[in-house]
Amino acid sequence: MAEALSDHDETDSIDSVVPSYREEAMGDDGDIINSAKKMRASGLSYEKVKVFSDGKCAEEEAVKYNNFKWTCCKINDTEQGTKKYYKCSFKRGSNCPAKIYLLFHASNFEVTLFQAIIRHDHTRECKQTGIPIEVKNVIIELFQNGYTTPKAILSELDKLKIIQPKASQISNFLVTLRKKLYGPAQISLNCIKNWCIEKSIIPNDPDECFVANYYIKDDDANPLFRLFVTTKNLMKNCLNSNHVCADATYKLIWQGYPVLMVSTTDKQCAFHPFGMALCINEQTDDFEFIFKSLQITVEKLYNINYCPIILVADTSGAITNGFINVFNVIEKRIMCWFHVTKNIDTRLNAIKDKKMKTELRQDIEFMQLIKNETIFDAAIKLFQKKWKSKKCPLINNFIDYFINEWYMSNKGWFEGFAIGYPSSNNALEATNGKIKSLYTFRERLPVGEFLSVLEKDIIHQLSRERNVDDIVTSQNAKSFANTPSINLSLWTSTYHWIKEEREVIIMKNNDGKKMHFIESSSFQDNYEDFNKEFMKKLLYNQQNVNWCDFDIMKGEQLSFWECEFLNESENWIKSTCSCPACLKYYICKHIIGLAARYKLCSIPLEAKNIPLGQKRKRGRGAKAKKALIVQ
């Protein structure tokens, strides 16, 4: 007990308070200086030079005093008045000690100029801070090539064997660079309005972007803006086509706003945009705005009432309603086949039987290739009858969905719905992907930055690619094609088809037109003789919709192709055929083959070069086996 008390007393005798830390300063001679005493810097001596009666005149004189360049570096408020200090800025990076200051007297309006009693020294260089100019130029070049993050830039600098600055320095420099190239990241409705007013003048340059139409509602509760940008060269394509492709794309703007695009396609399936619109939503009013902008701009540029009759889009009702509200009529509303298959495949995933799922998909693909609406209506009924007879709940649910969604509501997805027009928006979707990969580098940009990219890069480049009048771009420019083109591959397949000597029967169809009925490659799998009697039977079934089974109808329709051939030297390429190739690409080997048989065209020699053997496949080839072993 006594020992315990003794230990307790010793503990209390020790100081339990931890002393605070005091930093010790070192003098020039290495001795420790008391940190409580602050070292005062040696001040400069100044002499009075001149007195001014006006502060403005004094500041104008100060920045060019004694023919040197002076920059304001500090402002101090004292009892005498405000002192405004200037340093000598002979050149960037110099560390000249010369200084002056202006004293704005507190007691009166006079301003006195004082000069430090020290000579100029322009030989002294200050220590390099920040990123060197040479490295900045490399970073700018990398940024323009798509390296937009500090990590990616550091990796490229390492490959180039360039001394790397800090990642934080690169990050700060990129912020400054983006602001310089694209303007501020945040933007107000007033800034957008001023930008639209500035860009609304139609330029003389056909590839220069301008704002064709805009609408801004500056309301705190419900702010709204819409703007449509284009070029004179892009608007020219409105005169060549009577169908419009429209769609909205996302993931371009950080705020989540959609970008709307309107375009058309030519007979070579090439994409030709009219312009792009930036809106807050993608509702009926937004699409009505973009279609109205098209109509107004065409009338302003060419004094023509633009009124297309066919619309190609997905199932969006907003696009359809906006089109009708502007143009008052819509003859054909084509549903994009890609969006149809995308929705159908999602529903088909509920069916676990792979064989049934594959057969269902093949039947739908066959119906997409049907050549007219009468046969399509009959095929839908037989298709429903065939699959309802399976008495499978999952299949019944899918058939009910398919009939309601893709027959009763949205019917225009088969090729025969509008012959001579595209059945999908694939060209527009591909362009949206190109914009994201080449111009925004798959980054979501703020509105202000995106407007700059839209003006200087996207719209300008889309227009330049289609400028056939410019000598610089005319060689590779995408001109609007009114007739399909024939490449070497198509010439070759035509030559092989001619050599097969398939049967071609000339007779009138159900409408009384003289037609060429061509034996298909699948005919011999189901039938024996391709003759007039056989064709009369098929045409009778087709005219009277005399089918009781879906598979029988499918076999008959795929056994022949119906070609309306124009036996004219100049117009034969405008002939039509019911084969899938012609329905999708407006030209096929059957049309070219008939033209060659009628001596309206000749097969080029390059197409007749038949390669020997099989093309070597990818990967490592098999080694030669031992002798006397067949390989």
PDB file of C-alpha atoms in Angstrom, residues 31-302:
ATOM      1  CA  ASP A  31      22.681  31.051 -35.759  1.00  0.00           C
ATOM      2  CA  ILE A  32      19.209  30.389 -34.424  1.00  0.00           C
ATOM      3  CA  ILE A  33      17.028  33.500 -34.288  1.00  0.00           C
ATOM      4  CA  ASN A  34      14.104  33.887 -31.934  1.00  0.00           C
ATOM      5  CA  SER A  35      10.959  33.270 -33.996  1.00  0.00           C
ATOM      6  CA  ALA A  36       9.060  35.921 -32.049  1.00  0.00           C
ATOM      7  CA  LYS A  37      11.218  38.591 -33.711  1.00  0.00           C
ATOM      8  CA  LYS A  38      10.130  39.015 -37.330  1.00  0.00           C
ATOM      9  CA  MET A  39      12.748  39.880 -39.891  1.00  0.00           C
ATOM     10  CA  ARG A  40      11.875  43.082 -41.778  1.00  0.00           C
ATOM     11  CA  ALA A  41      12.868  43.109 -45.416  1.00  0.00           C
ATOM     12  CA  SER A  42      15.232  45.823 -46.524  1.00  0.00           C
ATOM     13  CA  GLY A  43      12.946  48.471 -48.118  1.00  0.00           C
ATOM     14  CA  LEU A  44      13.612  50.494 -51.250  1.00  0.00           C
ATOM     15  CA  SER A  45      14.152  54.232 -51.150  1.00  0.00           C
ATOM     16  CA  TYR A  46      11.855  56.270 -53.408  1.00  0.00           C
ATOM     17  CA  GLU A  47      12.208  59.793 -54.755  1.00  0.00           C
ATOM     18  CA  LYS A  48       9.472  62.142 -55.874  1.00  0.00           C
ATOM     19  CA  VAL A  49       9.318  62.512 -59.653  1.00  0.00           C
ATOM     20  CA  LYS A  50       6.149  64.255 -60.769  1.00  0.00           C
ATOM     21  CA  VAL A  51       2.768  65.525 -59.552  1.00  0.00           C
ATOM     22  CA  PHE A  52      -0.461  65.072 -61.552  1.00  0.00           C
ATOM     23  CA  SER A  53      -3.774  66.795 -61.072  1.00  0.00           C
ATOM     24  CA  ASP A  54      -5.771  63.915 -62.599  1.00  0.00           C
ATOM     25  CA  GLY A  55      -5.600  60.214 -61.693  1.00  0.00           C
ATOM     26  CA  LYS A  56      -6.360  59.037 -65.234  1.00  0.00           C
ATOM     27  CA  CYS A  57      -3.453  60.992 -66.709  1.00  0.00           C
ATOM     28  CA  ALA A  58      -1.192  59.695 -63.947  1.00  0.00           C
ATOM     29  CA  GLU A  59      -2.017  56.048 -64.729  1.00  0.00           C
ATOM     30  CA  GLU A  60      -1.498  56.591 -68.460  1.00  0.00           C
ATOM     31  CA  GLU A  61       1.907  58.118 -67.748  1.00  0.00           C
ATOM     32  CA  ALA A  62       2.893  55.407 -65.253  1.00  0.00           C
ATOM     33  CA  VAL A  63       2.485  52.407 -67.595  1.00  0.00           C
ATOM     34  CA  LYS A  64       4.956  53.949 -70.092  1.00  0.00           C
ATOM     35  CA  TYR A  65       7.213  55.940 -67.767  1.00  0.00           C
ATOM     36  CA  ASN A  66      10.718  56.531 -69.199  1.00  0.00           C
ATOM     37  CA  ASN A  67       9.781  54.448 -72.270  1.00  0.00           C
ATOM     38  CA  PHE A  68       9.651  51.251 -70.217  1.00  0.00           C
ATOM     39  CA  LYS A  69       6.698  48.920 -69.799  1.00  0.00           C
ATOM     40  CA  TRP A  70       5.270  48.951 -66.270  1.00  0.00           C
ATOM     41  CA  THR A  71       2.685  46.561 -64.816  1.00  0.00           C
ATOM     42  CA  CYS A  72       0.596  47.119 -61.695  1.00  0.00           C
ATOM     43  CA  CYS A  73       1.586  44.558 -59.070  1.00  0.00           C
ATOM     44  CA  LYS A  74       0.192  45.793 -55.719  1.00  0.00           C
ATOM     45  CA  ILE A  75      -2.194  48.343 -54.176  1.00  0.00           C
ATOM     46  CA  ASN A  76      -1.898  49.518 -50.542  1.00  0.00           C
ATOM     47  CA  ASP A  77      -4.175  51.832 -48.549  1.00  0.00           C
ATOM     48  CA  THR A  78      -2.245  54.120 -46.151  1.00  0.00           C
ATOM     49  CA  GLU A  79      -2.985  57.207 -44.051  1.00  0.00           C
ATOM     50  CA  GLN A  80      -1.462  59.403 -46.772  1.00  0.00           C
ATOM     51  CA  GLY A  81      -3.659  57.802 -49.436  1.00  0.00           C
ATOM     52  CA  THR A  82      -3.738  54.850 -51.827  1.00  0.00           C
ATOM     53  CA  LYS A  83      -0.407  53.622 -53.176  1.00  0.00           C
ATOM     54  CA  LYS A  84      -0.453  51.813 -56.526  1.00  0.00           C
ATOM     55  CA  TYR A  85       2.844  49.987 -57.184  1.00  0.00           C
ATOM     56  CA  TYR A  86       4.221  49.124 -60.631  1.00  0.00           C
ATOM     57  CA  LYS A  87       7.082  46.812 -61.609  1.00  0.00           C
ATOM     58  CA  CYS A  88       9.225  46.899 -64.721  1.00  0.00           C
ATOM     59  CA  SER A  89       8.038  44.339 -67.302  1.00  0.00           C
ATOM     60  CA  PHE A  90      10.797  44.606 -69.867  1.00  0.00           C
ATOM     61  CA  LYS A  91      10.046  41.115 -71.173  1.00  0.00           C
ATOM     62  CA  ARG A  92       8.259  37.960 -70.073  1.00  0.00           C
ATOM     63  CA  GLY A  93      10.296  36.154 -67.441  1.00  0.00           C
ATOM     64  CA  SER A  94      12.553  39.113 -66.574  1.00  0.00           C
ATOM     65  CA  ASN A  95      13.127  39.959 -62.910  1.00  0.00           C
ATOM     66  CA  CYS A  96      14.040  43.648 -63.084  1.00  0.00           C
ATOM     67  CA  PRO A  97      14.185  45.253 -59.563  1.00  0.00           C
ATOM     68  CA  ALA A  98      13.040  48.716 -60.729  1.00  0.00           C
ATOM     69  CA  LYS A  99       9.726  49.902 -59.277  1.00  0.00           C
ATOM     70  CA  ILE A 100       7.516  52.993 -59.195  1.00  0.00           C
ATOM     71  CA  TYR A 101       4.302  53.860 -57.414  1.00  0.00           C
ATOM     72  CA  LEU A 102       1.497  56.407 -57.631  1.00  0.00           C
ATOM     73  CA  LEU A 103       0.249  58.061 -54.453  1.00  0.00           C
ATOM     74  CA  PHE A 104      -3.406  59.092 -54.656  1.00  0.00           C
ATOM     75  CA  HIS A 105      -3.530  61.682 -51.864  1.00  0.00           C
ATOM     76  CA  ALA A 106      -6.323  61.336 -49.340  1.00  0.00           C
ATOM     77  CA  SER A 107      -6.409  65.102 -48.613  1.00  0.00           C
ATOM     78  CA  ASN A 108      -6.809  66.292 -52.235  1.00  0.00           C
ATOM     79  CA  PHE A 109      -7.174  65.109 -55.840  1.00  0.00           C
ATOM     80  CA  GLU A 110      -3.464  65.241 -56.668  1.00  0.00           C
ATOM     81  CA  VAL A 111      -1.482  62.145 -57.661  1.00  0.00           C
ATOM     82  CA  THR A 112       2.286  61.942 -57.120  1.00  0.00           C
ATOM     83  CA  LEU A 113       4.665  59.631 -58.981  1.00  0.00           C
ATOM     84  CA  PHE A 114       7.574  58.150 -56.988  1.00  0.00           C
ATOM     85  CA  GLN A 115      10.497  56.165 -58.428  1.00  0.00           C
ATOM     86  CA  ALA A 116      12.681  53.651 -56.583  1.00  0.00           C
ATOM     87  CA  ILE A 117      16.352  54.677 -56.338  1.00  0.00           C
ATOM     88  CA  ILE A 118      17.652  51.584 -58.115  1.00  0.00           C
ATOM     89  CA  ARG A 119      18.846  50.885 -61.626  1.00  0.00           C
ATOM     90  CA  HIS A 120      17.123  48.675 -64.177  1.00  0.00           C
ATOM     91  CA  ASP A 121      18.646  45.206 -64.573  1.00  0.00           C
ATOM     92  CA  HIS A 122      17.269  43.281 -67.548  1.00  0.00           C
ATOM     93  CA  THR A 123      19.851  40.506 -67.399  1.00  0.00           C
ATOM     94  CA  ARG A 124      18.264  38.758 -64.425  1.00  0.00           C
ATOM     95  CA  GLU A 125      15.941  35.882 -65.269  1.00  0.00           C
ATOM     96  CA  CYS A 126      13.302  34.660 -62.860  1.00  0.00           C
ATOM     97  CA  LYS A 127      12.931  30.989 -62.083  1.00  0.00           C
ATOM     98  CA  GLN A 128      10.794  29.038 -64.576  1.00  0.00           C
ATOM     99  CA  THR A 129       7.330  28.373 -63.162  1.00  0.00           C
ATOM    100  CA  GLY A 130       4.469  26.464 -64.723  1.00  0.00           C
ATOM    101  CA  ILE A 131       4.571  24.386 -67.898  1.00  0.00           C
ATOM    102  CA  PRO A 132       7.236  25.380 -70.481  1.00  0.00           C
ATOM    103  CA  ILE A 133       5.962  26.854 -73.744  1.00  0.00           C
ATOM    104  CA  GLU A 134       7.285  23.922 -75.798  1.00  0.00           C
ATOM    105  CA  VAL A 135       5.453  21.400 -73.623  1.00  0.00           C
ATOM    106  CA  LYS A 136       2.259  23.480 -73.791  1.00  0.00           C
ATOM    107  CA  ASN A 137       2.345  23.332 -77.589  1.00  0.00           C
ATOM    108  CA  VAL A 138       2.685  19.540 -77.438  1.00  0.00           C
ATOM    109  CA  ILE A 139      -0.242  19.314 -74.987  1.00  0.00           C
ATOM    110  CA  ILE A 140      -2.418  21.470 -77.272  1.00  0.00           C
ATOM    111  CA  GLU A 141      -1.632  19.180 -80.209  1.00  0.00           C
ATOM    112  CA  LEU A 142      -2.421  16.085 -78.134  1.00  0.00           C
ATOM    113  CA  PHE A 143      -5.696  17.652 -76.960  1.00  0.00           C
ATOM    114  CA  GLN A 144      -6.764  18.309 -80.544  1.00  0.00           C
ATOM    115  CA  ASN A 145      -5.978  14.665 -81.385  1.00  0.00           C
ATOM    116  CA  GLY A 146      -8.341  13.359 -78.709  1.00  0.00           C
ATOM    117  CA  TYR A 147      -6.122  13.072 -75.602  1.00  0.00           C
ATOM    118  CA  THR A 148      -8.345  15.113 -73.301  1.00  0.00           C
ATOM    119  CA  THR A 149      -7.405  13.866 -69.818  1.00  0.00           C
ATOM    120  CA  PRO A 150      -4.206  14.497 -67.793  1.00  0.00           C
ATOM    121  CA  LYS A 151      -3.555  10.758 -67.501  1.00  0.00           C
ATOM    122  CA  ALA A 152      -3.713  10.218 -71.273  1.00  0.00           C
ATOM    123  CA  ILE A 153      -1.503  13.264 -71.924  1.00  0.00           C
ATOM    124  CA  LEU A 154       1.098  12.126 -69.366  1.00  0.00           C
ATOM    125  CA  SER A 155       1.220   8.725 -71.055  1.00  0.00           C
ATOM    126  CA  GLU A 156       1.840  10.307 -74.466  1.00  0.00           C
ATOM    127  CA  LEU A 157       4.492  12.676 -73.074  1.00  0.00           C
ATOM    128  CA  ASP A 158       6.267   9.655 -71.632  1.00  0.00           C
ATOM    129  CA  LYS A 159       6.272   7.987 -75.065  1.00  0.00           C
ATOM    130  CA  LEU A 160       7.690  11.178 -76.600  1.00  0.00           C
ATOM    131  CA  LYS A 161      10.446  11.293 -73.925  1.00  0.00           C
ATOM    132  CA  ILE A 162       9.343  14.768 -72.787  1.00  0.00           C
ATOM    133  CA  ILE A 163       9.794  15.847 -69.162  1.00  0.00           C
ATOM    134  CA  GLN A 164       6.365  15.575 -67.585  1.00  0.00           C
ATOM    135  CA  PRO A 165       4.833  18.454 -65.616  1.00  0.00           C
ATOM    136  CA  LYS A 166       2.619  17.755 -62.623  1.00  0.00           C
ATOM    137  CA  ALA A 167      -0.800  16.258 -63.302  1.00  0.00           C
ATOM    138  CA  SER A 168      -2.400  19.195 -61.465  1.00  0.00           C
ATOM    139  CA  GLN A 169      -0.591  21.637 -63.787  1.00  0.00           C
ATOM    140  CA  ILE A 170      -1.908  19.803 -66.861  1.00  0.00           C
ATOM    141  CA  SER A 171      -5.407  19.752 -65.382  1.00  0.00           C
ATOM    142  CA  ASN A 172      -5.334  23.516 -64.770  1.00  0.00           C
ATOM    143  CA  PHE A 173      -3.921  24.148 -68.240  1.00  0.00           C
ATOM    144  CA  LEU A 174      -6.691  22.060 -69.838  1.00  0.00           C
ATOM    145  CA  VAL A 175      -9.314  24.154 -68.036  1.00  0.00           C
ATOM    146  CA  THR A 176      -7.758  27.313 -69.487  1.00  0.00           C
ATOM    147  CA  LEU A 177      -7.409  25.717 -72.926  1.00  0.00           C
ATOM    148  CA  ARG A 178     -11.045  24.574 -73.035  1.00  0.00           C
ATOM    149  CA  LYS A 179     -12.214  28.040 -72.030  1.00  0.00           C
ATOM    150  CA  LYS A 180     -10.046  29.599 -74.736  1.00  0.00           C
ATOM    151  CA  LEU A 181     -11.206  27.191 -77.463  1.00  0.00           C
ATOM    152  CA  TYR A 182     -14.856  26.712 -76.538  1.00  0.00           C
ATOM    153  CA  GLY A 183     -15.767  29.561 -74.202  1.00  0.00           C
ATOM    154  CA  PRO A 184     -16.985  29.263 -70.597  1.00  0.00           C
ATOM    155  CA  ALA A 185     -18.338  25.915 -69.377  1.00  0.00           C
ATOM    156  CA  GLN A 186     -21.443  27.502 -67.853  1.00  0.00           C
ATOM    157  CA  ILE A 187     -23.720  29.509 -70.107  1.00  0.00           C
ATOM    158  CA  SER A 188     -26.945  31.440 -69.563  1.00  0.00           C
ATOM    159  CA  LEU A 189     -30.007  31.798 -71.762  1.00  0.00           C
ATOM    160  CA  ASN A 190     -28.971  35.374 -72.450  1.00  0.00           C
ATOM    161  CA  CYS A 191     -25.578  34.167 -73.735  1.00  0.00           C
ATOM    162  CA  ILE A 192     -27.300  31.594 -75.976  1.00  0.00           C
ATOM    163  CA  LYS A 193     -29.592  34.328 -77.303  1.00  0.00           C
ATOM    164  CA  ASN A 194     -26.647  36.624 -78.057  1.00  0.00           C
ATOM    165  CA  TRP A 195     -24.837  33.735 -79.773  1.00  0.00           C
ATOM    166  CA  CYS A 196     -27.904  33.012 -81.929  1.00  0.00           C
ATOM    167  CA  ILE A 197     -28.278  36.677 -82.895  1.00  0.00           C
ATOM    168  CA  GLU A 198     -24.595  36.882 -83.805  1.00  0.00           C
ATOM    169  CA  LYS A 199     -24.743  33.713 -85.951  1.00  0.00           C
ATOM    170  CA  SER A 200     -28.156  34.354 -87.562  1.00  0.00           C
ATOM    171  CA  ILE A 201     -26.718  36.297 -90.529  1.00  0.00           C
ATOM    172  CA  ILE A 202     -26.496  34.016 -93.590  1.00  0.00           C
ATOM    173  CA  PRO A 203     -22.820  34.042 -94.704  1.00  0.00           C
ATOM    174  CA  ASN A 204     -21.467  33.991 -98.250  1.00  0.00           C
ATOM    175  CA  ASP A 205     -19.332  30.926 -97.533  1.00  0.00           C
ATOM    176  CA  PRO A 206     -21.531  27.869 -98.339  1.00  0.00           C
ATOM    177  CA  ASP A 207     -19.802  25.817 -95.623  1.00  0.00           C
ATOM    178  CA  GLU A 208     -19.992  28.391 -92.824  1.00  0.00           C
ATOM    179  CA  CYS A 209     -22.457  27.554 -90.065  1.00  0.00           C
ATOM    180  CA  PHE A 210     -25.356  29.892 -89.277  1.00  0.00           C
ATOM    181  CA  VAL A 211     -28.410  29.812 -87.003  1.00  0.00           C
ATOM    182  CA  ALA A 212     -31.406  29.409 -89.307  1.00  0.00           C
ATOM    183  CA  ASN A 213     -34.008  29.728 -86.548  1.00  0.00           C
ATOM    184  CA  TYR A 214     -34.152  29.983 -82.759  1.00  0.00           C
ATOM    185  CA  TYR A 215     -36.666  30.334 -79.937  1.00  0.00           C
ATOM    186  CA  ILE A 216     -35.762  31.293 -76.360  1.00  0.00           C
ATOM    187  CA  LYS A 217     -38.150  31.586 -73.423  1.00  0.00           C
ATOM    188  CA  ASP A 218     -36.444  33.288 -70.473  1.00  0.00           C
ATOM    189  CA  ASP A 219     -38.652  32.064 -67.645  1.00  0.00           C
ATOM    190  CA  ASP A 220     -37.292  31.224 -64.199  1.00  0.00           C
ATOM    191  CA  ALA A 221     -39.956  28.571 -63.629  1.00  0.00           C
ATOM    192  CA  ASN A 222     -39.718  26.922 -67.059  1.00  0.00           C
ATOM    193  CA  PRO A 223     -36.694  28.075 -69.116  1.00  0.00           C
ATOM    194  CA  LEU A 224     -36.714  26.937 -72.734  1.00  0.00           C
ATOM    195  CA  PHE A 225     -34.530  27.275 -75.797  1.00  0.00           C
ATOM    196  CA  ARG A 226     -34.472  25.806 -79.299  1.00  0.00           C
ATOM    197  CA  LEU A 227     -31.985  26.564 -82.065  1.00  0.00           C
ATOM    198  CA  PHE A 228     -31.391  25.091 -85.528  1.00  0.00           C
ATOM    199  CA  VAL A 229     -27.990  25.386 -87.235  1.00  0.00           C
ATOM    200  CA  THR A 230     -27.061  24.526 -90.811  1.00  0.00           C
ATOM    201  CA  THR A 231     -25.108  25.750 -93.859  1.00  0.00           C
ATOM    202  CA  LYS A 232     -26.142  26.800 -97.352  1.00  0.00           C
ATOM    203  CA  ASN A 233     -24.478  23.721 -98.800  1.00  0.00           C
ATOM    204  CA  LEU A 234     -26.424  21.338 -96.528  1.00  0.00           C
ATOM    205  CA  MET A 235     -29.754  23.031 -97.228  1.00  0.00           C
ATOM    206  CA  LYS A 236     -29.216  22.498-100.961  1.00  0.00           C
ATOM    207  CA  ASN A 237     -30.016  18.790-100.521  1.00  0.00           C
ATOM    208  CA  CYS A 238     -33.619  19.633 -99.574  1.00  0.00           C
ATOM    209  CA  LEU A 239     -34.251  20.300-103.270  1.00  0.00           C
ATOM    210  CA  ASN A 240     -33.214  16.761-104.280  1.00  0.00           C
ATOM    211  CA  SER A 241     -35.432  14.615-102.075  1.00  0.00           C
ATOM    212  CA  ASN A 242     -39.035  14.343-100.905  1.00  0.00           C
ATOM    213  CA  HIS A 243     -38.395  12.182 -97.840  1.00  0.00           C
ATOM    214  CA  VAL A 244     -36.978  13.176 -94.455  1.00  0.00           C
ATOM    215  CA  CYS A 245     -35.116  11.086 -91.879  1.00  0.00           C
ATOM    216  CA  ALA A 246     -35.366  12.417 -88.319  1.00  0.00           C
ATOM    217  CA  ASP A 247     -34.071  11.273 -84.954  1.00  0.00           C
ATOM    218  CA  ALA A 248     -32.768  12.503 -81.597  1.00  0.00           C
ATOM    219  CA  THR A 249     -29.488  11.488 -79.987  1.00  0.00           C
ATOM    220  CA  TYR A 250     -28.218  11.834 -76.430  1.00  0.00           C
ATOM    221  CA  LYS A 251     -24.876  11.578 -74.570  1.00  0.00           C
ATOM    222  CA  LEU A 252     -23.448  14.610 -76.363  1.00  0.00           C
ATOM    223  CA  ILE A 253     -24.317  17.282 -73.792  1.00  0.00           C
ATOM    224  CA  TRP A 254     -23.455  17.100 -70.110  1.00  0.00           C
ATOM    225  CA  GLN A 255     -26.800  18.624 -69.051  1.00  0.00           C
ATOM    226  CA  GLY A 256     -28.615  15.728 -70.775  1.00  0.00           C
ATOM    227  CA  TYR A 257     -30.283  17.748 -73.552  1.00  0.00           C
ATOM    228  CA  PRO A 258     -31.090  15.928 -76.820  1.00  0.00           C
ATOM    229  CA  VAL A 259     -29.624  16.892 -80.185  1.00  0.00           C
ATOM    230  CA  LEU A 260     -32.102  16.554 -83.071  1.00  0.00           C
ATOM    231  CA  MET A 261     -31.002  15.834 -86.630  1.00  0.00           C
ATOM    232  CA  VAL A 262     -32.933  15.952 -89.910  1.00  0.00           C
ATOM    233  CA  SER A 263     -31.542  14.481 -93.110  1.00  0.00           C
ATOM    234  CA  THR A 264     -32.236  12.466 -96.234  1.00  0.00           C
ATOM    235  CA  THR A 265     -30.580   9.712 -98.287  1.00  0.00           C
ATOM    236  CA  ASP A 266     -29.892   9.286-101.992  1.00  0.00           C
ATOM    237  CA  LYS A 267     -30.100   6.303-104.358  1.00  0.00           C
ATOM    238  CA  GLN A 268     -26.661   5.112-103.258  1.00  0.00           C
ATOM    239  CA  CYS A 269     -27.869   4.996 -99.624  1.00  0.00           C
ATOM    240  CA  ALA A 270     -25.517   7.885 -98.800  1.00  0.00           C
ATOM    241  CA  PHE A 271     -26.422  10.151 -95.893  1.00  0.00           C
ATOM    242  CA  HIS A 272     -27.087  13.877 -96.472  1.00  0.00           C
ATOM    243  CA  PRO A 273     -27.889  15.974 -93.366  1.00  0.00           C
ATOM    244  CA  PHE A 274     -29.935  19.169 -93.521  1.00  0.00           C
ATOM    245  CA  GLY A 275     -28.882  20.498 -90.126  1.00  0.00           C
ATOM    246  CA  MET A 276     -28.983  19.932 -86.375  1.00  0.00           C
ATOM    247  CA  ALA A 277     -31.109  21.382 -83.597  1.00  0.00           C
ATOM    248  CA  LEU A 278     -30.396  21.745 -79.896  1.00  0.00           C
ATOM    249  CA  CYS A 279     -33.427  21.637 -77.590  1.00  0.00           C
ATOM    250  CA  ILE A 280     -34.236  20.933 -73.961  1.00  0.00           C
ATOM    251  CA  ASN A 281     -36.756  18.165 -74.826  1.00  0.00           C
ATOM    252  CA  GLU A 282     -37.752  15.972 -77.779  1.00  0.00           C
ATOM    253  CA  GLN A 283     -41.478  16.575 -77.747  1.00  0.00           C
ATOM    254  CA  THR A 284     -43.907  17.463 -80.539  1.00  0.00           C
ATOM    255  CA  ASP A 285     -43.143  21.196 -80.249  1.00  0.00           C
ATOM    256  CA  ASP A 286     -39.413  20.546 -80.622  1.00  0.00           C
ATOM    257  CA  PHE A 287     -39.776  18.486 -83.810  1.00  0.00           C
ATOM    258  CA  GLU A 288     -42.349  20.942 -85.114  1.00  0.00           C
ATOM    259  CA  PHE A 289     -39.719  23.658 -84.582  1.00  0.00           C
ATOM    260  CA  ILE A 290     -37.028  21.816 -86.553  1.00  0.00           C
ATOM    261  CA  PHE A 291     -39.372  20.969 -89.468  1.00  0.00           C
ATOM    262  CA  LYS A 292     -40.663  24.553 -89.547  1.00  0.00           C
ATOM    263  CA  SER A 293     -37.062  25.801 -89.529  1.00  0.00           C
ATOM    264  CA  LEU A 294     -36.387  23.628 -92.587  1.00  0.00           C
ATOM    265  CA  GLN A 295     -39.383  25.029 -94.430  1.00  0.00           C
ATOM    266  CA  ILE A 296     -38.565  28.663 -93.563  1.00  0.00           C
ATOM    267  CA  THR A 297     -34.889  28.347 -94.532  1.00  0.00           C
ATOM    268  CA  VAL A 298     -35.606  26.698 -97.908  1.00  0.00           C
ATOM    269  CA  GLU A 299     -38.115  29.424 -98.717  1.00  0.00           C
ATOM    270  CA  LYS A 300     -35.635  32.114 -97.661  1.00  0.00           C
ATOM    271  CA  LEU A 301     -32.739  30.671 -99.692  1.00  0.00           C
ATOM    272  CA  TYR A 302     -34.510  29.318-102.790  1.00  0.00           C
TER     273      TYR A 302
END
